Each structure stands twice: as C-alpha cells, then as structure tokens.
Tab-separated table of C-alpha atoms in Angstrom:
chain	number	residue	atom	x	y	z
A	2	UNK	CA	90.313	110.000	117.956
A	3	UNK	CA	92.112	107.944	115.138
A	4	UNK	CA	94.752	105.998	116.387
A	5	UNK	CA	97.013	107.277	113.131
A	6	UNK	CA	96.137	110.569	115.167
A	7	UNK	CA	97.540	109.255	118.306
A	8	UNK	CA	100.319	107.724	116.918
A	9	UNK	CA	100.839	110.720	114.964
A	10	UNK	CA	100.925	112.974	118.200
A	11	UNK	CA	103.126	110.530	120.005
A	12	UNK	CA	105.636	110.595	117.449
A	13	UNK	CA	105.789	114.364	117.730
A	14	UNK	CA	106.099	114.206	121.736
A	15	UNK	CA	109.046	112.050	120.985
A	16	UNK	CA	110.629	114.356	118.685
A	17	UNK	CA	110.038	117.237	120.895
A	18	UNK	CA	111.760	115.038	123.745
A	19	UNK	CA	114.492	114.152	121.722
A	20	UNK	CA	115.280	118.082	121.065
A	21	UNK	CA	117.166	117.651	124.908
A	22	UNK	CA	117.126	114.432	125.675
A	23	UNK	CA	119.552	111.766	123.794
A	24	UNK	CA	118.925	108.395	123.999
A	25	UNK	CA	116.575	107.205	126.422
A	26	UNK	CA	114.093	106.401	124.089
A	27	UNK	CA	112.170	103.043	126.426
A	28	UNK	CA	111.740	105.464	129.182
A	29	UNK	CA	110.430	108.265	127.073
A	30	UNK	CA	107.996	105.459	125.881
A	31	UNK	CA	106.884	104.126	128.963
A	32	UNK	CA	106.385	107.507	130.293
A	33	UNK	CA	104.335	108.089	127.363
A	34	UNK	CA	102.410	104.784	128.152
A	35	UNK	CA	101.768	105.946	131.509
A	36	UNK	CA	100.756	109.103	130.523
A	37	UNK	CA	97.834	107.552	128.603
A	38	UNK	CA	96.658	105.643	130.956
A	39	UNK	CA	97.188	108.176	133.799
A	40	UNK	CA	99.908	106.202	135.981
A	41	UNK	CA	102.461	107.993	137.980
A	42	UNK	CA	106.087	106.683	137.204
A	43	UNK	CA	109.126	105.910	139.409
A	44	UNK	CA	112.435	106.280	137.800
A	45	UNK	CA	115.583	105.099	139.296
A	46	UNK	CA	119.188	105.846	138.152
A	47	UNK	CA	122.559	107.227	139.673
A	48	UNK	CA	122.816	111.272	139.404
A	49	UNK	CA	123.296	113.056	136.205
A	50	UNK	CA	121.764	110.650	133.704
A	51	UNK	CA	118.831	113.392	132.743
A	52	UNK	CA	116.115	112.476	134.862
A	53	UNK	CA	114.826	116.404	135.772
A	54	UNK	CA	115.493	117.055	132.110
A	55	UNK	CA	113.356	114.624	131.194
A	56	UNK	CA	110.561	115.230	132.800
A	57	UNK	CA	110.689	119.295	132.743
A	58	UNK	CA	110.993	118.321	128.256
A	59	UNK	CA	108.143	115.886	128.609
A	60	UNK	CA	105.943	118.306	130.485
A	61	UNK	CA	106.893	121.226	127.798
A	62	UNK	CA	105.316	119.372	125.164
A	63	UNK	CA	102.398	118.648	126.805
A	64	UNK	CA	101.308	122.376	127.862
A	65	UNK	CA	101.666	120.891	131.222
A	66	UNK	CA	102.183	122.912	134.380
A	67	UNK	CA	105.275	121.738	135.740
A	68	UNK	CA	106.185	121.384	139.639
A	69	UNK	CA	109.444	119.721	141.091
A	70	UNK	CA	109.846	118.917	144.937
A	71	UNK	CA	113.640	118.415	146.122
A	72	UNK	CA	113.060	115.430	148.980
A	73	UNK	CA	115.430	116.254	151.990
A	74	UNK	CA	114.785	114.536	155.516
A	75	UNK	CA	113.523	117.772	157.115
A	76	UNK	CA	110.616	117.839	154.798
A	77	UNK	CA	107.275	118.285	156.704
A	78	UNK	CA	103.723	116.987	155.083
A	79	UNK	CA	103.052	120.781	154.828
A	80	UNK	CA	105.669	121.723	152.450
A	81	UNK	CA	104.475	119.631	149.865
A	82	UNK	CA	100.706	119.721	149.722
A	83	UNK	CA	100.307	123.885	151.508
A	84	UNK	CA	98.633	124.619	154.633
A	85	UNK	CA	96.443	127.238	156.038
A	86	UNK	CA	98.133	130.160	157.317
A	87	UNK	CA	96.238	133.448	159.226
A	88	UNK	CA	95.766	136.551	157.495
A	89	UNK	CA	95.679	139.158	160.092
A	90	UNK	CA	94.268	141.657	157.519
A	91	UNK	CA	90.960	139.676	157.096
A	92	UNK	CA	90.630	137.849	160.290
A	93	UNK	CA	90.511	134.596	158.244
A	94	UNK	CA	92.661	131.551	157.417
A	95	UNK	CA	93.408	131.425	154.018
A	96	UNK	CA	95.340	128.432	152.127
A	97	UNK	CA	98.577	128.292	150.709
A	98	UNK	CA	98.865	125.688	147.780
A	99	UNK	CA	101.812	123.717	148.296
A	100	UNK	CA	103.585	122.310	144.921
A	101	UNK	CA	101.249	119.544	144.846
A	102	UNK	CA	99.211	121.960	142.904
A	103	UNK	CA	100.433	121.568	139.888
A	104	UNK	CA	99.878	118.939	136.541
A	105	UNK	CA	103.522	117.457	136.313
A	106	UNK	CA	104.814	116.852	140.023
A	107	UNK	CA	108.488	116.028	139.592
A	108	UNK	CA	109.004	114.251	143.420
A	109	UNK	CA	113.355	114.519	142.921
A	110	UNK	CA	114.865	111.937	145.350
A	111	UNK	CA	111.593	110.898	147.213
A	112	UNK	CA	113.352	108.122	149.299
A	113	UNK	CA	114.658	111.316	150.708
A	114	UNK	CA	112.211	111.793	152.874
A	115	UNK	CA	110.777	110.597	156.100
A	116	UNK	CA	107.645	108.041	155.843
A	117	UNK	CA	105.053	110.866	157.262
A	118	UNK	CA	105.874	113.191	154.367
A	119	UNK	CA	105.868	109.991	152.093
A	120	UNK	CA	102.143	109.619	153.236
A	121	UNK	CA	101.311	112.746	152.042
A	122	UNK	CA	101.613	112.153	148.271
A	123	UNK	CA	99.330	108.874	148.627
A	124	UNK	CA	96.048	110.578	148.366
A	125	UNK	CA	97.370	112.291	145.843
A	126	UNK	CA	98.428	109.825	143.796
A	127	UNK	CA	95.338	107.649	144.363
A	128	UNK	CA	92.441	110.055	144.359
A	129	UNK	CA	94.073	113.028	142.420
A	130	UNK	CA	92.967	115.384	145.897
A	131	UNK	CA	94.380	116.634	148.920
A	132	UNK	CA	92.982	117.154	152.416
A	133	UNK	CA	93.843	120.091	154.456
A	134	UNK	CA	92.752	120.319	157.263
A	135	UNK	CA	89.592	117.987	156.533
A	136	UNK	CA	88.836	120.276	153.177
A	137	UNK	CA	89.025	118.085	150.120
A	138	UNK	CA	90.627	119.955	147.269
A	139	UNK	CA	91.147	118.423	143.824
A	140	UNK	CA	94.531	118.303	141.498
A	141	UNK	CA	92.866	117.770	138.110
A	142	UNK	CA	92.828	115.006	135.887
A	143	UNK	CA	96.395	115.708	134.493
A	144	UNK	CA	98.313	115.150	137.773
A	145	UNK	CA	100.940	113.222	137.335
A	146	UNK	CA	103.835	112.188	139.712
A	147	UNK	CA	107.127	111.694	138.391
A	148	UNK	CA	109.698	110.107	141.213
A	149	UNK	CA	113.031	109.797	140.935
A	150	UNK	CA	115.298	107.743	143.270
A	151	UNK	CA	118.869	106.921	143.433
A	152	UNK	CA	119.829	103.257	144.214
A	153	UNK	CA	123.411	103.562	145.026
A	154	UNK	CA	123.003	105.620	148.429
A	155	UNK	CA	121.504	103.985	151.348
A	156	UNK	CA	122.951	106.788	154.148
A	157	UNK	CA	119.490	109.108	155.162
A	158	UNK	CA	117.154	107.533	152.834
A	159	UNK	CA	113.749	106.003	153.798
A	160	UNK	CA	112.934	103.081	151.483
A	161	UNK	CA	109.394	103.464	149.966
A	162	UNK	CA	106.863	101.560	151.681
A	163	UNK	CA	104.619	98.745	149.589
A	164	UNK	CA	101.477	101.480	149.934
A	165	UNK	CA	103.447	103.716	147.703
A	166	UNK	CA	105.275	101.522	145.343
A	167	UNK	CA	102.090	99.987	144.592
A	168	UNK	CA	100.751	103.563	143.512
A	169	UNK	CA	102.924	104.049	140.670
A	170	UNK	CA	102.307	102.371	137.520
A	171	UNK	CA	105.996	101.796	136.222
A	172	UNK	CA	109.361	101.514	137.867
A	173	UNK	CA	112.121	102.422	135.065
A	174	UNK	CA	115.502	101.820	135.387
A	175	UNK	CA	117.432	105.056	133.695
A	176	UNK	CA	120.612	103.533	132.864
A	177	UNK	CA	123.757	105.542	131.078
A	178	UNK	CA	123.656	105.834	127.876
A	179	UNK	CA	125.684	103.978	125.223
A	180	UNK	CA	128.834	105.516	123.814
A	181	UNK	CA	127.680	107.246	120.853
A	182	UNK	CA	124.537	108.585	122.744
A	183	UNK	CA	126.955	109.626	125.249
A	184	UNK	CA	129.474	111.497	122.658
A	185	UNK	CA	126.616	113.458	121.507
A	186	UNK	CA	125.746	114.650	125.165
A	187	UNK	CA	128.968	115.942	125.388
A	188	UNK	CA	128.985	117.348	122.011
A	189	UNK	CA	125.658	119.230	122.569
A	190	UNK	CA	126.218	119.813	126.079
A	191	UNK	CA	129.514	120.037	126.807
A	192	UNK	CA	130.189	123.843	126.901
A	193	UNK	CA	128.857	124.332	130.605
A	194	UNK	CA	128.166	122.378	133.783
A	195	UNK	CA	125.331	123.745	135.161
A	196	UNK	CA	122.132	122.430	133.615
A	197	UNK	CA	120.531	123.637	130.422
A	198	UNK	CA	117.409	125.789	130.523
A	199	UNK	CA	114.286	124.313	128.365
A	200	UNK	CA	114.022	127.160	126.601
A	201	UNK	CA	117.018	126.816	125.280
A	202	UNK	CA	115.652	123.945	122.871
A	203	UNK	CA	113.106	125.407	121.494
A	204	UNK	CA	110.972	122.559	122.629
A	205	UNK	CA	106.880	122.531	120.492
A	206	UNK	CA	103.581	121.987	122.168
A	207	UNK	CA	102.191	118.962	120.824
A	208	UNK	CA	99.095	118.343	122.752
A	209	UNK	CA	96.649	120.656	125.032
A	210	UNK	CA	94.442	119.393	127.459
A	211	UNK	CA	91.676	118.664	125.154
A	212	UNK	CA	94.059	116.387	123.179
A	213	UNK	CA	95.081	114.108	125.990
A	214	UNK	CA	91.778	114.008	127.576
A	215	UNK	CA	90.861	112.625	124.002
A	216	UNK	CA	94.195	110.110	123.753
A	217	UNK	CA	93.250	108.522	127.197
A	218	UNK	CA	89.488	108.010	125.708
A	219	UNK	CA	90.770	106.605	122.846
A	220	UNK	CA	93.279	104.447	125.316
A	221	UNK	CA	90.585	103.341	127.429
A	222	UNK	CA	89.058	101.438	123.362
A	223	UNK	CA	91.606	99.120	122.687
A	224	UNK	CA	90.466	95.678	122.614
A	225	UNK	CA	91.493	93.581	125.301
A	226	UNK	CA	90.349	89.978	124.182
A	227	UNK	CA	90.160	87.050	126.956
A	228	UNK	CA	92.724	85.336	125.993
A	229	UNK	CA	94.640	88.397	126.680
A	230	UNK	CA	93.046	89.221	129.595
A	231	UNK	CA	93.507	85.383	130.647
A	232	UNK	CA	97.325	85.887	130.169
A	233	UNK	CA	97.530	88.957	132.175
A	234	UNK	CA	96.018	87.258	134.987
A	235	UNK	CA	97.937	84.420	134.932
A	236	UNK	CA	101.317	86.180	134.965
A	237	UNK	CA	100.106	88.416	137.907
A	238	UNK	CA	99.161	85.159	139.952
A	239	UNK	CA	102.106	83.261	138.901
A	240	UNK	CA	104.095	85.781	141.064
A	241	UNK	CA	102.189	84.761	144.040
A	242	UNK	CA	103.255	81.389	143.854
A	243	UNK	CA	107.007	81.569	142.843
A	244	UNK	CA	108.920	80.274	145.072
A	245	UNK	CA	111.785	83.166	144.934
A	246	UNK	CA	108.961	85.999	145.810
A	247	UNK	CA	107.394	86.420	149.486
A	248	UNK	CA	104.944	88.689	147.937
A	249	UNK	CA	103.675	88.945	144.715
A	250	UNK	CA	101.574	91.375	142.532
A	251	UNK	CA	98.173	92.583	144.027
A	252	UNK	CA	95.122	93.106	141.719
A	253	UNK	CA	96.035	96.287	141.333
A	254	UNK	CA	99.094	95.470	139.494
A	255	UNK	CA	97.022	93.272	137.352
A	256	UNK	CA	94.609	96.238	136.405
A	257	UNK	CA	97.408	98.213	135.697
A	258	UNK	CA	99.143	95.875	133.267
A	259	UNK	CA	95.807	95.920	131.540
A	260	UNK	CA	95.638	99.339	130.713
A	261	UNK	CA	99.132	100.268	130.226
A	262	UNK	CA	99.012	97.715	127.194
A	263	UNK	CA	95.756	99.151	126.211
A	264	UNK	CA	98.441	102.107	125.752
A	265	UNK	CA	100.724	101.255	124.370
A	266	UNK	CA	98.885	99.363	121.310
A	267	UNK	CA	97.431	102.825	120.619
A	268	UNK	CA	100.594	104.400	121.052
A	269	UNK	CA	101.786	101.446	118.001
A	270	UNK	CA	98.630	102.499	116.024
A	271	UNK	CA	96.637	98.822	117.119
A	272	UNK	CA	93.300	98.652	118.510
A	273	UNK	CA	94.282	95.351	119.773
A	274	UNK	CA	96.851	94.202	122.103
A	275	UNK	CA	99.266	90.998	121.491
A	276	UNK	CA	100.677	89.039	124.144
A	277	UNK	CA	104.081	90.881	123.233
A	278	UNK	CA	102.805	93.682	124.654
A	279	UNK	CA	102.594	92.372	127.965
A	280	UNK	CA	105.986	90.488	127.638
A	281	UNK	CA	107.467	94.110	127.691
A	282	UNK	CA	105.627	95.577	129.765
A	283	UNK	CA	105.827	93.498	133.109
A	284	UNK	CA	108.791	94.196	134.035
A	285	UNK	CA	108.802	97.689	134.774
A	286	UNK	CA	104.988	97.147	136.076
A	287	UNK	CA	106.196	94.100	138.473
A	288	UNK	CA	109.507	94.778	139.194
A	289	UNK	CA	108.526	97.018	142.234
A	290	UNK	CA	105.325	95.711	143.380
A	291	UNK	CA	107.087	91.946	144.470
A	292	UNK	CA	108.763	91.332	147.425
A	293	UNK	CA	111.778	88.726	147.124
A	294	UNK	CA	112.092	86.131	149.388
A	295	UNK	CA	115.242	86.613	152.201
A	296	UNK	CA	117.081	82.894	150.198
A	297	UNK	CA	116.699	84.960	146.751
A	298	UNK	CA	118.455	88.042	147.672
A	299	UNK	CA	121.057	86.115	148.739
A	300	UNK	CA	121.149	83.743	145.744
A	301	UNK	CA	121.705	86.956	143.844
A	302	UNK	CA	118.248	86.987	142.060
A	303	UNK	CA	116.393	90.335	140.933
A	304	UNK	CA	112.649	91.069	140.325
A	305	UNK	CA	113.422	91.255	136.365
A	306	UNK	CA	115.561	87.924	136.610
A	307	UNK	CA	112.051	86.050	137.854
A	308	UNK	CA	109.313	88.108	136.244
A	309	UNK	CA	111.319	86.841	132.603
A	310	UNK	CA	110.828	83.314	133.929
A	311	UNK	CA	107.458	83.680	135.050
A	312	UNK	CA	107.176	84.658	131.606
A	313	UNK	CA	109.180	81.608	130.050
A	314	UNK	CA	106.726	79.607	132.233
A	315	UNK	CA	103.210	81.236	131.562
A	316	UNK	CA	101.942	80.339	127.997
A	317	UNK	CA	100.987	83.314	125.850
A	318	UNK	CA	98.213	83.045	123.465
A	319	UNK	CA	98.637	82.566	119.899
C-alpha cells in the first residue's frame, strides 16, 4: 500500500473519531500507532474524560467487533475468556465464548480485578489465543486490548503486575481537556447525562479487515536505519543504568519502540523514521515498563520526568 494511502485512511479514522470525541487528538494517535503495529494500549485517567467512548468510536471505524469487560473484584478467570458448560440434551460439553472473543476488547477498570483473573488476559495479549481447559483456541489477528485504569483510587484495586504492564505497548495518560475543548463537550453533549449511543454520530467505516491487514504490512516497511536502531537501543539501556530507576526497560520494550515508530512514520506519510520519532514516543512506551527506585518516589520524580532526561542525555543521530 502507498503510504499517501495510509495516511489518507488515517486521516479519515481521525475524522470519524472526532465525530464524538473532542480533543484528545495524541491519544487517538497513539492508539492509531498501536493499532498498526498490533500493541494493546493502557489508558489511564479519572472517570468521565471519554475513555469507553473512545474506544467503542475507534472500533466503529474500523468494522471492528467490539467487546467491553467491566473489572469488579468478584471477577473469576471464567467470565472473561468462557468455559465449558454440559449440555444435557447432547451428552456433551460444549463451550461458551467468554468476551475475550471479540476484535476490540475494551478491559474498563482492569486494576479492578484480582491478580488470577489478571492472568487470564496474558495469553491473550501475548499469543492472540486462549486455553480452556487445555484446548487452544485463537482470537484473530485483530485482537486488540484496550485497558483503562483510574489512578486516583487505591481502595479494592490490584495494581498490575510487571508481566502485564510489559504486554501493552503504550501507557497514555487521558487528561481533561482544555477549556474550549471542554465548552464544546458541553455544547454537543450537554442535553443528557447518561452516555451517548454511537449511532447517534453517524460514525463511517474507514477500513475492513483487508485494509489493516495491508496498513500493518506496509508498517512492518519503514526503514529503520542503524543509527536509528543504535538510538533506540541506547535509550532502552540507559534506563537500566539510571540511577532514579530499580528496573528499567526489557528488550521487549526496545522491540516495541521499534515498531511503533515504524508506525507512526507511515502514519506521517515517511518511509523512514527520524530520531524525533522516538523522542515522542518513549514516554508513553517507557513510562510503565520502569520501576522507580524507593529515594525517587520520595524525591517526587515520575517515569516521564527521567525518560525526558535520559533523552537530554542520549545523543540522537543527525
């Protein structure tokens, strides 16, 4: 595919987006980074900044089946990938797809939830399959897990462990929007307070299957040149030695720096990336996959505060 042609579809996904969302426009970005390079994302914001709507719009354009989970701490593994139940009739077990099943997972407050159901979206997230009861079944190449978390409440929540942060490709911070974004919520919005239906925005398809199958191909093209790929590495590594972090990126987090620039260059019609590419991309790649050390948390320092001086530090190419 072109990359005017991606660019050109990408533009119209944003559009479509933009029919119900306002503002909002670096997450709908990164989630359209990660969705050509098939990473799951994390999004974390207080309650009501449009995080379902979001997600439910993005899927819409994408002819994407759509699935949303509502964490709570009685959750059981079963509820979210099925299980086999008994059918008297036939004298045989027969299984019952859970909403794992789907293309678009929407995973609504999944710090909700107790560690063992946690577990259960791993293989999911990592091999696109679920086992039940030790049959394999697959979720397609389109799954996609879309998290949302809220930071403010700490009462019955079960922070993520390391195994699962390190499974999705971006953490996003969904912050409120400015004034004038917010003005026009309430101006488009503002005539009810329950939430608005999709349908309701008369929201266009602008890619099938076929289509993103082709935009992750053409993805997967982009010229990464060793300088670049030099630079990648040496930001990832340079969290391992900070002195502020206790644990820094794994290789993983350097492969997936890799290809989410590969991304977003095509998503920027370039079939080459520039070292400002990574600059804006490591945060939201980083920010969840470090640990900080006990003396930084207490100095007041945040994961974005040091991966910008690791970044300062670490010479780009010219």
């Amino acid at each position: 595919m072109e990359l005017q042609r991606v660019a050109h579809i990408a533009d119209g996904i944003r559009k479509e987006v933009g029919k119900a969302i306002v503002g909002q426009d670096e997450v709908i970005e990164l989630m359209l980074t990660g969705l050509l390079c098939g990473g799951h994302i994390l999004l974390e914001g207080v309650p009501g900044t449009g995080k379902t709507l979001l997600a439910q719009a993005f899927a819409s354009t994408l002819s994407l089946k759509f699935g949303r989970v509502q964490f709570t701490p009685d959750m059981m593994p079963g509820d979210v990938i099925g299980t086999n139940l008994f059918n008297f009739q036939t004298n045989t077990f027969v299984l019952t797809e859970g909403p794992i099943f789907t293309d678009l997972l929407l995973a609504d407050e999944i710090n909700r939830t107790p560690p063992k159901t946690q577990a259960a979206l791993l293989q999911a997230m990592n091999e696109r399959a679920v086992t039940i009861d030790g049959k394999t079944y697959a979720l397609g190449a389109d799954f996609m897990v879309v998290a949302t978390q809220n930071p403010i409440e700490q009462q019955g929540t079960y922070p993520l462990p390391e195994a699962q942060l390190d499974r999705f490709l971006f953490k996003i911070d969904v912050t409120y929007p400015s004034r004038d974004e917010e003005r026009a919520i309430v101006t488009q919005h503002g005539h009810r307070s329950a939430m608005p239906k999709l349908s309701d925005f008369g929201i266009q398809t602008q890619a099938d299957p076929a289509t993103l199958a082709d935009l992750r191909a053409t993805s997967e093209q982009i010229v990464l040149t060793p300088q670049i790929i030099d630079y990648i590495v040496d930001v990832v590594r340079a969290t391992r030695q900070h002195p502020a972090i206790e644990t820094g990126g794994s290789t993983r987090a350097a492969n997936a720096l890799a290809a989410s620039v590969r991304a977003l260059a095509a998503l920027n019609g370039r079939d080459f990336v520039i070292p400002d590419d990574v600059k804006r991309l490591a945060r939201p790649i980083l920010r969840h996959r470090i640990v900080l050390a006990p003396n930084a948390e207490i100095d007041g320092l945040t994961p974005d505060r040091i991966v910008n001086e690791i970044l300062d530090q670490t010479a780009a190419p010219r």
